[in-house]
mmCIF file of C-alpha atoms and ligand atoms in Angstrom:
data_model
loop_
_atom_site.group_PDB
_atom_site.id
_atom_site.type_symbol
_atom_site.label_atom_id
_atom_site.label_comp_id
_atom_site.label_asym_id
_atom_site.label_seq_id
_atom_site.Cartn_x
_atom_site.Cartn_y
_atom_site.Cartn_z
ATOM 1 C CA UNK P 1 -32.013 -12.064 16.363
ATOM 2 C CA UNK P 2 -30.205 -9.679 14.039
ATOM 3 C CA UNK P 3 -29.336 -11.077 10.614
ATOM 4 C CA UNK P 4 -26.355 -9.312 8.967
ATOM 5 C CA UNK P 5 -26.013 -9.899 5.211
ATOM 6 C CA UNK P 6 -24.201 -12.967 3.903
ATOM 7 C CA UNK P 7 -21.547 -10.804 2.289
ATOM 8 C CA UNK P 8 -20.281 -9.801 5.729
ATOM 9 C CA UNK P 9 -18.991 -13.372 6.069
ATOM 10 C CA UNK P 10 -16.658 -12.751 3.129
ATOM 11 C CA UNK P 11 -15.053 -9.579 4.407
ATOM 12 C CA UNK P 12 -11.523 -10.128 5.730
ATOM 13 C CA UNK P 13 -9.348 -7.780 7.715
ATOM 14 C CA UNK P 14 -5.856 -6.351 8.028
ATOM 15 C CA UNK P 15 -3.991 -8.270 10.722
ATOM 16 C CA UNK P 16 -1.535 -5.398 11.215
ATOM 17 C CA UNK P 17 -4.276 -3.747 13.238
ATOM 18 C CA UNK P 18 -4.837 -6.800 15.455
ATOM 19 C CA UNK P 19 -1.086 -7.232 16.046
ATOM 20 C CA UNK P 20 -1.017 -3.542 16.933
ATOM 21 C CA UNK P 21 -3.840 -4.047 19.442
ATOM 22 C CA UNK P 22 -2.102 -7.107 20.955
ATOM 23 C CA UNK P 23 1.194 -5.218 21.203
ATOM 24 C CA UNK P 24 -0.578 -2.274 22.861
ATOM 25 C CA UNK P 25 -2.226 -4.634 25.366
ATOM 26 C CA UNK P 26 1.127 -6.227 26.279
ATOM 27 C CA UNK P 27 2.651 -2.775 26.565
ATOM 28 C CA UNK P 28 -0.148 -1.651 28.900
ATOM 29 C CA UNK P 29 0.571 -4.711 31.024
ATOM 30 C CA UNK P 30 4.096 -3.370 31.475
ATOM 31 C CA UNK P 31 5.905 -5.451 28.842
ATOM 32 C CA UNK P 32 8.565 -3.692 26.785
ATOM 33 C CA UNK P 33 7.392 -4.133 23.181
ATOM 34 C CA UNK P 34 9.352 -3.016 20.133
ATOM 35 C CA UNK P 35 7.033 -2.521 17.216
ATOM 36 C CA UNK P 36 8.388 -3.753 13.900
ATOM 37 C CA UNK P 37 4.887 -4.648 12.783
ATOM 38 C CA UNK P 38 3.510 -1.296 11.900
ATOM 39 C CA UNK P 39 3.276 0.044 8.354
ATOM 40 C CA UNK P 40 3.574 3.722 9.079
ATOM 41 C CA UNK P 41 6.580 6.061 9.025
ATOM 42 C CA UNK P 42 7.811 6.905 12.538
ATOM 43 C CA UNK P 43 8.319 10.533 11.520
ATOM 44 C CA UNK P 44 6.271 13.619 12.241
ATOM 45 C CA UNK P 45 4.214 15.202 9.493
ATOM 46 C CA UNK P 46 6.390 18.179 8.415
ATOM 47 C CA UNK P 47 5.465 21.404 10.232
ATOM 48 C CA UNK P 48 4.512 23.433 7.152
ATOM 49 C CA UNK P 49 1.914 20.789 6.270
ATOM 50 C CA UNK P 50 0.385 20.877 9.755
ATOM 51 C CA UNK P 51 0.349 24.676 9.715
ATOM 52 C CA UNK P 52 -1.591 24.816 6.470
ATOM 53 C CA UNK P 53 -4.326 22.636 7.974
ATOM 54 C CA UNK P 54 -4.507 24.848 11.068
ATOM 55 C CA UNK P 55 -4.691 27.929 8.844
ATOM 56 C CA UNK P 56 -7.510 26.332 6.837
ATOM 57 C CA UNK P 57 -9.520 25.927 10.027
ATOM 58 C CA UNK P 58 -8.898 29.457 11.292
ATOM 59 C CA UNK P 59 -9.675 30.850 7.808
ATOM 60 C CA UNK P 60 -13.058 29.132 7.963
ATOM 61 C CA UNK P 61 -12.276 26.405 5.401
ATOM 62 C CA UNK P 62 -14.027 23.664 7.335
ATOM 63 C CA UNK P 63 -17.229 23.047 5.423
ATOM 64 C CA UNK P 64 -18.126 20.402 2.848
ATOM 65 C CA UNK P 65 -15.996 20.517 -0.267
ATOM 66 C CA UNK P 66 -16.868 19.144 -3.710
ATOM 67 C CA UNK P 67 -17.075 15.358 -3.450
ATOM 68 C CA UNK P 68 -14.095 14.919 -5.777
ATOM 69 C CA UNK P 69 -11.946 17.334 -3.740
ATOM 70 C CA UNK P 70 -11.048 21.021 -3.995
ATOM 71 C CA UNK P 71 -9.758 22.051 -7.412
ATOM 72 C CA UNK P 72 -6.382 23.474 -6.213
ATOM 73 C CA UNK P 73 -5.577 20.109 -4.635
ATOM 74 C CA UNK P 74 -6.530 18.165 -7.747
ATOM 75 C CA UNK P 75 -4.441 20.595 -9.799
ATOM 76 C CA UNK P 76 -1.508 20.122 -7.420
ATOM 77 C CA UNK P 77 -1.843 16.344 -7.875
ATOM 78 C CA UNK P 78 -1.745 16.764 -11.668
ATOM 79 C CA UNK P 79 1.372 18.979 -11.479
ATOM 80 C CA UNK P 80 3.063 16.402 -9.261
ATOM 81 C CA UNK P 81 2.131 13.585 -11.653
ATOM 82 C CA UNK P 82 3.527 15.572 -14.562
ATOM 83 C CA UNK P 83 6.762 16.360 -12.733
ATOM 84 C CA UNK P 84 7.396 12.896 -11.282
ATOM 85 C CA UNK P 85 5.723 10.515 -13.738
ATOM 86 C CA UNK P 86 5.628 12.598 -16.909
ATOM 87 C CA UNK P 87 1.844 12.153 -17.123
ATOM 88 C CA UNK P 88 -0.591 14.688 -18.474
ATOM 89 C CA UNK P 89 -3.711 14.226 -16.324
ATOM 90 C CA UNK P 90 -6.853 16.357 -16.292
ATOM 91 C CA UNK P 91 -7.906 17.389 -12.742
ATOM 92 C CA UNK P 92 -11.416 16.162 -13.650
ATOM 93 C CA UNK P 93 -10.039 12.618 -13.614
ATOM 94 C CA UNK P 94 -8.655 12.935 -10.092
ATOM 95 C CA UNK P 95 -10.666 11.941 -7.035
ATOM 96 C CA UNK P 96 -9.494 12.953 -3.565
ATOM 97 C CA UNK P 97 -10.308 10.198 -1.070
ATOM 98 C CA UNK P 98 -9.833 9.554 2.660
ATOM 99 C CA UNK P 99 -6.727 7.353 2.347
ATOM 100 C CA UNK P 100 -5.291 5.044 -0.264
ATOM 101 C CA UNK P 101 -7.476 2.147 0.829
ATOM 102 C CA UNK P 102 -10.624 3.836 -0.408
ATOM 103 C CA UNK P 103 -9.451 3.731 -4.021
ATOM 104 C CA UNK P 104 -8.932 -0.039 -3.889
ATOM 105 C CA UNK P 105 -12.331 -0.559 -2.283
ATOM 106 C CA UNK P 106 -14.050 1.574 -4.945
ATOM 107 C CA UNK P 107 -12.222 -0.017 -7.883
ATOM 108 C CA UNK P 108 -12.969 -3.507 -6.614
ATOM 109 C CA UNK P 109 -16.652 -2.750 -5.948
ATOM 110 C CA UNK P 110 -17.022 -1.150 -9.394
ATOM 111 C CA UNK P 111 -15.831 -4.330 -11.123
ATOM 112 C CA UNK P 112 -16.454 -7.167 -8.692
ATOM 113 C CA UNK P 113 -19.627 -9.227 -8.698
ATOM 114 C CA UNK P 114 -20.437 -12.942 -8.637
ATOM 115 C CA UNK P 115 -19.250 -14.636 -11.822
ATOM 116 C CA UNK P 116 -16.301 -12.289 -12.339
ATOM 117 C CA UNK P 117 -12.622 -12.620 -11.424
ATOM 118 C CA UNK P 118 -10.099 -10.139 -10.084
ATOM 119 C CA UNK P 119 -6.355 -10.881 -10.045
ATOM 120 C CA UNK P 120 -4.302 -9.570 -7.117
ATOM 121 C CA UNK P 121 -0.715 -9.978 -5.834
ATOM 122 C CA UNK P 122 -0.057 -12.622 -3.151
ATOM 123 C CA UNK P 123 1.662 -11.925 -0.808
ATOM 124 C CA UNK P 124 0.034 -8.515 -1.030
ATOM 125 C CA UNK P 125 -1.880 -5.880 0.881
ATOM 126 C CA UNK P 126 -4.564 -7.950 2.643
ATOM 127 C CA UNK P 127 -7.441 -5.623 1.800
ATOM 128 C CA UNK P 128 -7.229 -6.557 -1.883
ATOM 129 C CA UNK P 129 -8.423 -10.121 -1.254
ATOM 130 C CA UNK P 130 -10.843 -9.030 1.462
ATOM 131 C CA UNK P 131 -12.593 -6.455 -0.721
ATOM 132 C CA UNK P 132 -12.657 -8.823 -3.722
ATOM 133 C CA UNK P 133 -14.319 -11.552 -1.657
ATOM 134 C CA UNK P 134 -16.796 -9.021 -0.281
ATOM 135 C CA UNK P 135 -17.734 -7.960 -3.816
ATOM 136 C CA UNK P 136 -18.653 -11.558 -4.694
ATOM 137 C CA UNK P 137 -15.964 -11.838 -7.390
ATOM 138 C CA UNK P 138 -13.453 -14.692 -7.372
ATOM 139 C CA UNK P 139 -10.107 -13.566 -5.959
ATOM 140 C CA UNK P 140 -7.330 -14.957 -8.187
ATOM 141 C CA UNK P 141 -3.875 -14.713 -6.567
ATOM 142 C CA UNK P 142 -0.793 -13.833 -8.591
ATOM 143 C CA UNK P 143 2.072 -15.496 -6.654
ATOM 144 C CA UNK P 144 5.046 -13.215 -6.013
ATOM 145 C CA UNK P 145 8.199 -15.225 -5.550
ATOM 146 C CA UNK P 146 11.376 -14.536 -3.638
ATOM 147 C CA UNK P 147 13.470 -15.933 -6.498
ATOM 148 C CA UNK P 148 12.123 -13.101 -8.681
ATOM 149 C CA UNK P 149 12.912 -10.495 -6.015
ATOM 150 C CA UNK P 150 9.153 -10.502 -5.267
ATOM 151 C CA UNK P 151 8.579 -8.701 -8.532
ATOM 152 C CA UNK P 152 5.733 -10.031 -10.660
ATOM 153 C CA UNK P 153 6.257 -11.563 -14.038
ATOM 154 C CA UNK P 154 4.034 -10.060 -16.750
ATOM 155 C CA UNK P 155 3.769 -13.451 -18.470
ATOM 156 C CA UNK P 156 2.550 -15.132 -15.273
ATOM 157 C CA UNK P 157 0.003 -12.368 -14.779
ATOM 158 C CA UNK P 158 -1.272 -12.433 -18.361
ATOM 159 C CA UNK P 159 -1.624 -16.229 -18.147
ATOM 160 C CA UNK P 160 -4.153 -15.833 -15.315
ATOM 161 C CA UNK P 161 -6.551 -13.705 -17.366
ATOM 162 C CA UNK P 162 -9.788 -15.450 -18.414
ATOM 163 C CA UNK P 163 -12.955 -14.156 -20.063
ATOM 164 C CA UNK P 164 -14.279 -13.523 -16.542
ATOM 165 C CA UNK P 165 -11.394 -11.233 -15.511
ATOM 166 C CA UNK P 166 -12.558 -7.653 -15.020
ATOM 167 C CA UNK P 167 -9.700 -6.115 -13.046
ATOM 168 C CA UNK P 168 -6.082 -6.802 -12.227
ATOM 169 C CA UNK P 169 -4.295 -5.219 -9.291
ATOM 170 C CA UNK P 170 -0.567 -4.546 -9.216
ATOM 171 C CA UNK P 171 1.564 -2.895 -6.548
ATOM 172 C CA UNK P 172 5.147 -1.691 -6.949
ATOM 173 C CA UNK P 173 7.055 -0.933 -4.757
ATOM 174 C CA UNK P 174 5.166 -3.547 -2.818
ATOM 175 C CA UNK P 175 3.843 -4.218 0.616
ATOM 176 C CA UNK P 176 4.773 -6.572 2.323
ATOM 177 C CA UNK P 177 7.880 -7.531 0.355
ATOM 178 C CA UNK P 178 9.501 -4.238 -0.680
ATOM 179 C CA UNK P 179 9.716 -5.775 -4.176
ATOM 180 C CA UNK P 180 10.025 -3.421 -7.130
ATOM 181 C CA UNK P 181 8.803 -4.532 -10.544
ATOM 182 C CA UNK P 182 11.205 -3.388 -13.286
ATOM 183 C CA UNK P 183 10.024 -1.323 -16.218
ATOM 184 C CA UNK P 184 10.635 -4.171 -18.699
ATOM 185 C CA UNK P 185 7.935 -6.245 -16.973
ATOM 186 C CA UNK P 186 5.561 -3.262 -16.910
ATOM 187 C CA UNK P 187 6.215 -2.704 -20.638
ATOM 188 C CA UNK P 188 5.486 -6.367 -21.306
ATOM 189 C CA UNK P 189 2.297 -6.187 -19.272
ATOM 190 C CA UNK P 190 1.118 -3.033 -21.032
ATOM 191 C CA UNK P 191 1.719 -4.655 -24.424
ATOM 192 C CA UNK P 192 0.157 -7.953 -23.403
ATOM 193 C CA UNK P 193 -2.993 -6.264 -22.110
ATOM 194 C CA UNK P 194 -3.779 -5.054 -25.619
ATOM 195 C CA UNK P 195 -5.150 -8.552 -26.213
ATOM 196 C CA UNK P 196 -7.639 -8.106 -23.338
ATOM 197 C CA UNK P 197 -9.490 -4.841 -23.960
ATOM 198 C CA UNK P 198 -12.139 -5.551 -21.288
ATOM 199 C CA UNK P 199 -9.668 -5.833 -18.433
ATOM 200 C CA UNK P 200 -9.053 -2.800 -16.219
ATOM 201 C CA UNK P 201 -5.898 -2.385 -14.164
ATOM 202 C CA UNK P 202 -5.483 -0.778 -10.776
ATOM 203 C CA UNK P 203 -1.888 0.166 -10.057
ATOM 204 C CA UNK P 204 -1.241 0.770 -6.362
ATOM 205 C CA UNK P 205 1.602 3.294 -6.455
ATOM 206 C CA UNK P 206 1.451 4.438 -2.835
ATOM 207 C CA UNK P 207 5.170 3.657 -2.325
ATOM 208 C CA UNK P 208 6.282 5.270 -5.599
ATOM 209 C CA UNK P 209 8.708 7.639 -3.873
ATOM 210 C CA UNK P 210 10.106 5.057 -1.482
ATOM 211 C CA UNK P 211 12.926 3.556 -3.526
ATOM 212 C CA UNK P 212 16.575 2.716 -2.783
ATOM 213 C CA UNK P 213 19.832 2.574 -4.699
ATOM 214 C CA UNK P 214 19.141 2.362 -8.409
ATOM 215 C CA UNK P 215 15.547 1.084 -8.188
ATOM 216 C CA UNK P 216 13.164 3.154 -10.276
ATOM 217 C CA UNK P 217 9.437 3.472 -10.213
ATOM 218 C CA UNK P 218 7.637 2.387 -13.372
ATOM 219 C CA UNK P 219 4.185 3.930 -13.346
ATOM 220 C CA UNK P 220 1.216 2.534 -15.226
ATOM 221 C CA UNK P 221 0.522 6.123 -16.281
ATOM 222 C CA UNK P 222 3.352 5.754 -18.800
ATOM 223 C CA UNK P 223 1.247 3.772 -21.284
ATOM 224 C CA UNK P 224 -1.046 5.752 -23.596
ATOM 225 C CA UNK P 225 -2.487 2.472 -24.961
ATOM 226 C CA UNK P 226 -3.976 1.757 -21.498
ATOM 227 C CA UNK P 227 -5.187 5.283 -20.774
ATOM 228 C CA UNK P 228 -8.855 4.242 -20.927
ATOM 229 C CA UNK P 229 -8.524 1.519 -18.282
ATOM 230 C CA UNK P 230 -5.829 2.407 -15.797
ATOM 231 C CA UNK P 231 -6.759 3.405 -12.249
ATOM 232 C CA UNK P 232 -3.941 4.847 -10.127
ATOM 233 C CA UNK P 233 -3.981 4.548 -6.349
ATOM 234 C CA UNK P 234 -1.729 6.952 -4.485
ATOM 235 C CA UNK P 235 -1.792 9.246 -1.479
ATOM 236 C CA UNK P 236 0.012 11.140 1.216
ATOM 237 C CA UNK P 237 0.114 8.542 4.026
ATOM 238 C CA UNK P 238 3.575 7.106 3.453
ATOM 239 C CA UNK P 239 5.510 9.796 1.552
ATOM 240 C CA UNK P 240 4.633 12.626 3.942
ATOM 241 C CA UNK P 241 4.149 10.599 7.156
ATOM 242 C CA UNK P 242 0.427 11.408 7.101
ATOM 243 C CA UNK P 243 -1.190 8.035 7.836
ATOM 244 C CA UNK P 244 -3.669 9.382 10.390
ATOM 245 C CA UNK P 245 -4.763 12.324 8.289
ATOM 246 C CA UNK P 246 -6.568 9.991 5.908
ATOM 247 C CA UNK P 247 -5.736 11.519 2.556
ATOM 248 C CA UNK P 248 -5.309 9.767 -0.751
ATOM 249 C CA UNK P 249 -6.065 10.287 -4.412
ATOM 250 C CA UNK P 250 -6.927 8.249 -7.421
ATOM 251 C CA UNK P 251 -6.746 8.837 -11.144
ATOM 252 C CA UNK P 252 -9.673 7.334 -13.055
ATOM 253 C CA UNK P 253 -10.317 6.914 -16.761
ATOM 254 C CA UNK P 254 -13.154 8.946 -18.291
ATOM 255 C CA UNK P 255 -15.641 6.056 -18.178
ATOM 256 C CA UNK P 256 -15.146 5.357 -14.455
ATOM 257 C CA UNK P 257 -14.738 8.727 -12.740
ATOM 258 C CA UNK P 258 -18.496 9.195 -12.394
ATOM 259 C CA UNK P 259 -18.935 5.769 -10.751
ATOM 260 C CA UNK P 260 -16.087 6.476 -8.345
ATOM 261 C CA UNK P 261 -17.445 9.945 -7.479
ATOM 262 C CA UNK P 262 -20.891 8.451 -6.820
ATOM 263 C CA UNK P 263 -19.344 5.947 -4.444
ATOM 264 C CA UNK P 264 -17.632 8.865 -2.667
ATOM 265 C CA UNK P 265 -20.927 10.752 -2.343
ATOM 266 C CA UNK P 266 -22.634 7.620 -1.019
ATOM 267 C CA UNK P 267 -19.927 6.834 1.515
ATOM 268 C CA UNK P 268 -18.029 9.854 2.846
ATOM 269 C CA UNK P 269 -19.252 12.958 0.896
ATOM 270 C CA UNK P 270 -15.773 14.475 0.791
ATOM 271 C CA UNK P 271 -12.428 14.400 2.577
ATOM 272 C CA UNK P 272 -12.307 16.794 5.523
ATOM 273 C CA UNK P 273 -11.437 20.241 4.232
ATOM 274 C CA UNK P 274 -8.382 21.187 6.363
ATOM 275 C CA UNK P 275 -6.695 17.919 5.385
ATOM 276 C CA UNK P 276 -7.127 18.808 1.732
ATOM 277 C CA UNK P 277 -5.317 22.111 2.310
ATOM 278 C CA UNK P 278 -2.551 20.174 4.050
ATOM 279 C CA UNK P 279 -2.323 17.997 0.930
ATOM 280 C CA UNK P 280 -1.590 21.064 -1.235
ATOM 281 C CA UNK P 281 1.144 22.217 1.163
ATOM 282 C CA UNK P 282 2.689 18.740 1.066
ATOM 283 C CA UNK P 283 2.874 18.585 -2.731
ATOM 284 C CA UNK P 284 3.858 22.193 -3.357
ATOM 285 C CA UNK P 285 6.078 22.848 -0.331
ATOM 286 C CA UNK P 286 9.693 21.857 0.384
ATOM 287 C CA UNK P 287 10.457 18.173 -0.026
ATOM 288 C CA UNK P 288 13.487 18.020 2.314
ATOM 289 C CA UNK P 289 11.545 16.090 4.949
ATOM 290 C CA UNK P 290 10.773 13.356 2.400
ATOM 291 C CA UNK P 291 14.454 13.156 1.448
ATOM 292 C CA UNK P 292 15.545 13.039 5.102
ATOM 293 C CA UNK P 293 13.030 10.295 5.883
ATOM 294 C CA UNK P 294 14.203 8.248 2.895
ATOM 295 C CA UNK P 295 17.861 8.696 3.884
ATOM 296 C CA UNK P 296 17.000 7.320 7.341
ATOM 297 C CA UNK P 297 15.017 4.401 5.878
ATOM 298 C CA UNK P 298 17.882 3.625 3.540
ATOM 299 C CA UNK P 299 20.360 3.244 6.434
ATOM 300 C CA UNK P 300 17.943 1.173 8.488
ATOM 301 C CA UNK P 301 17.240 -1.101 5.534
ATOM 302 C CA UNK P 302 20.868 -2.222 5.443
ATOM 303 C CA UNK P 303 20.988 -2.575 9.225
ATOM 304 C CA UNK P 304 17.836 -4.726 9.430
ATOM 305 C CA UNK P 305 18.636 -6.942 6.447
ATOM 306 C CA UNK P 306 22.158 -7.626 7.761
ATOM 307 C CA UNK P 307 20.796 -8.397 11.229
ATOM 308 C CA UNK P 308 18.080 -10.688 9.842
ATOM 309 C CA UNK P 309 20.648 -12.604 7.812
ATOM 310 C CA UNK P 310 22.551 -13.174 11.043
ATOM 311 C CA UNK P 311 19.630 -14.907 12.732
ATOM 312 C CA UNK P 312 19.597 -18.715 12.693
ATOM 313 C CA UNK P 313 17.056 -20.000 10.150
ATOM 314 C CA UNK P 314 16.443 -16.575 8.611
ATOM 315 C CA UNK P 315 17.423 -15.260 5.180
ATOM 316 C CA UNK P 316 16.354 -11.961 3.762
ATOM 317 C CA UNK P 317 16.861 -10.404 0.351
ATOM 318 C CA UNK P 318 17.470 -6.662 0.088
ATOM 319 C CA UNK P 319 14.165 -4.893 -0.625
ATOM 320 C CA UNK P 320 14.227 -2.289 -3.408
ATOM 321 C CA UNK P 321 11.476 -0.086 -1.999
ATOM 322 C CA UNK P 322 8.904 0.697 0.728
ATOM 323 C CA UNK P 323 10.050 0.142 4.349
ATOM 324 C CA UNK P 324 9.590 -3.588 4.876
ATOM 325 C CA UNK P 325 11.994 -6.524 5.014
ATOM 326 C CA UNK P 326 10.235 -9.787 4.149
ATOM 327 C CA UNK P 327 12.395 -12.468 5.651
ATOM 328 C CA UNK P 328 12.366 -16.128 4.692
ATOM 329 C CA UNK P 329 12.010 -18.127 7.934
ATOM 330 C CA UNK P 330 11.479 -21.638 6.586
ATOM 331 C CA UNK P 331 14.731 -22.924 8.104
ATOM 332 C CA UNK P 332 13.483 -22.096 11.614
ATOM 333 C CA UNK P 333 11.069 -25.029 11.254
ATOM 334 C CA UNK P 334 8.195 -22.825 12.416
ATOM 335 C CA UNK P 335 5.213 -21.491 10.519
ATOM 336 C CA UNK P 336 4.953 -17.755 9.960
ATOM 337 C CA UNK P 337 2.172 -17.426 12.513
ATOM 338 C CA UNK P 338 4.007 -19.511 15.139
ATOM 339 C CA UNK P 339 7.035 -17.293 14.732
ATOM 340 C CA UNK P 340 4.981 -14.070 14.861
ATOM 341 C CA UNK P 341 3.461 -15.192 18.160
ATOM 342 C CA UNK P 342 6.786 -16.383 19.596
ATOM 343 C CA UNK P 343 8.505 -13.111 18.723
ATOM 344 C CA UNK P 344 5.714 -11.053 20.264
ATOM 345 C CA UNK P 345 5.204 -13.087 23.417
ATOM 346 C CA UNK P 346 8.761 -14.188 24.167
ATOM 347 C CA UNK P 347 10.941 -11.454 22.644
ATOM 348 C CA UNK P 348 8.515 -8.535 22.899
ATOM 349 C CA UNK P 349 8.938 -7.819 19.190
ATOM 350 C CA UNK P 350 5.865 -7.153 17.056
ATOM 351 C CA UNK P 351 6.105 -8.401 13.448
ATOM 352 C CA UNK P 352 3.540 -9.641 10.942
ATOM 353 C CA UNK P 353 3.301 -13.239 9.734
ATOM 354 C CA UNK P 354 3.648 -13.586 5.966
ATOM 355 C CA UNK P 355 0.337 -15.459 5.824
ATOM 356 C CA UNK P 356 -1.439 -12.258 6.848
ATOM 357 C CA UNK P 357 -0.678 -11.184 3.278
ATOM 358 C CA UNK P 358 -1.959 -14.323 1.567
ATOM 359 C CA UNK P 359 -1.242 -18.032 1.245
ATOM 360 C CA UNK P 360 2.037 -17.428 -0.621
ATOM 361 C CA UNK P 361 3.315 -15.546 2.417
ATOM 362 C CA UNK P 362 3.808 -18.802 4.344
ATOM 363 C CA UNK P 363 7.467 -19.199 5.263
ATOM 364 C CA UNK P 364 7.996 -15.453 5.661
ATOM 365 C CA UNK P 365 7.662 -12.769 8.333
ATOM 366 C CA UNK P 366 7.410 -9.037 7.620
ATOM 367 C CA UNK P 367 9.623 -6.678 9.600
ATOM 368 C CA UNK P 368 8.846 -2.990 9.211
ATOM 369 C CA UNK P 369 11.847 -0.726 9.638
ATOM 370 C CA UNK P 370 9.708 2.267 10.535
ATOM 371 C CA UNK P 371 11.507 2.333 13.877
ATOM 372 C CA UNK P 372 14.859 3.688 15.070
ATOM 373 C CA UNK P 373 18.104 1.854 14.246
ATOM 374 C CA UNK P 374 18.647 1.457 17.977
ATOM 375 C CA UNK P 375 15.271 -0.250 18.413
ATOM 376 C CA UNK P 376 15.771 -2.410 15.330
ATOM 377 C CA UNK P 377 19.115 -3.691 16.677
ATOM 378 C CA UNK P 378 17.700 -4.189 20.153
ATOM 379 C CA UNK P 379 14.703 -6.078 18.761
ATOM 380 C CA UNK P 380 16.809 -8.395 16.618
ATOM 381 C CA UNK P 381 19.185 -9.034 19.511
ATOM 382 C CA UNK P 382 16.242 -10.183 21.572
ATOM 383 C CA UNK P 383 15.019 -12.364 18.718
ATOM 384 C CA UNK P 384 18.480 -13.910 18.431
ATOM 385 C CA UNK P 385 18.583 -14.772 22.109
ATOM 386 C CA UNK P 386 15.202 -16.517 22.112
ATOM 387 C CA UNK P 387 15.946 -18.432 18.916
HETATM 388 N N1 LIG G 401 -1.714 0.230 -0.528
HETATM 389 C C1 LIG G 401 -0.700 -0.372 0.089
HETATM 390 C C2 LIG G 401 0.151 -1.298 -0.707
HETATM 391 C C3 LIG G 401 -0.457 -0.163 1.447
HETATM 392 O O1 LIG G 401 0.569 -0.791 2.053
HETATM 393 C C4 LIG G 401 -1.304 0.701 2.166
HETATM 394 C C5 LIG G 401 -1.108 0.924 3.608
HETATM 395 O O2 LIG G 401 -0.385 0.257 4.300
HETATM 396 C C6 LIG G 401 -2.355 1.313 1.475
HETATM 397 C C7 LIG G 401 -2.526 1.068 0.135
HETATM 398 C C8 LIG G 401 -3.343 2.173 2.199
HETATM 399 O O3 LIG G 401 -2.899 3.414 2.498
HETATM 400 P P1 LIG G 401 -3.753 4.401 3.392
HETATM 401 O O4 LIG G 401 -3.260 4.285 4.787
HETATM 402 O O5 LIG G 401 -3.516 5.750 2.784
HETATM 403 O O6 LIG G 401 -5.196 4.012 3.291
#
């Protein structure tokens, strides 16, 4: 009998992928499924980005690259960070990785071990808790509440820190709620962390360019007092509709970049070379496609939130960022999972139960608006008729 290690029992998963598989199965059986479960833009990667990857292949740029990524890409990342977040980052502190997820896995494995604690947002991206549990550390949830617009409160976060805390994870704009944490809370957090010099912070900023109305992104790169312990997670997946390319980057402080690079060498060696060239084209090329995508998301956001608020038992606050509406469903009398299953099986609408994002997600269902307005309206019509 094979005996996998104990730690495998602690690894969780991302239910979005199992809902996706279920929806695909129903679709293959001939059922008409509208997918509001998926967390990826329904737009094509802009042509000039694709062309630069094709050119890289035909030019012969298809071998191994340095483990931390090709220098022109890391330089392009630094220019972008300077332009958009006013940060002065050395390309030596940037690590190119195959997707945003890799940064969270590395950061959590660098700090997590039995006897330590890592604080993470709940509801939040499910891989945070999964990877923390896998590392052996105690996963300490920071509840994100609807009454606070699903933003975190710096005081609540700071109150969770103990002498065992090694890392805290924050995410704004957030998945699954679309919540945006205002700069005042970030300022408070940055100040408050001065009392805890041994605590690192990983700021998941993958939705930093997906903001609506007057919402603004407050980056953790803005705080010189935290320079030695901030890890930034970002990437191309969402902003440039490049989820399947697997391209992300992280910014690491001086004392951690070597650990992170070693993890890269031990796991994937480097990101595939043509994709890295595509990453340069994305950052340095025209940004109209990003603007057009955000204009479309902005319209759909109003459409979906209005339609959700018209469903019996549903109420949904307007998300400030990302492309998710996290609707309160407590008045339906069903649990999040019951409703997810009902909507998929009876209405042919794929959504994700709030509990897939942590215990504080009970009473909520996530609707992704990475689908056409027509499909969103059709889906919510169907939901209305079965409710
Ligand atoms: N962080 C958050 C908050 C996300 O929602 C996602 C993807 O859904 C990721 C990170 C991972 O991004 P990637 O697909 O680039 O690995």
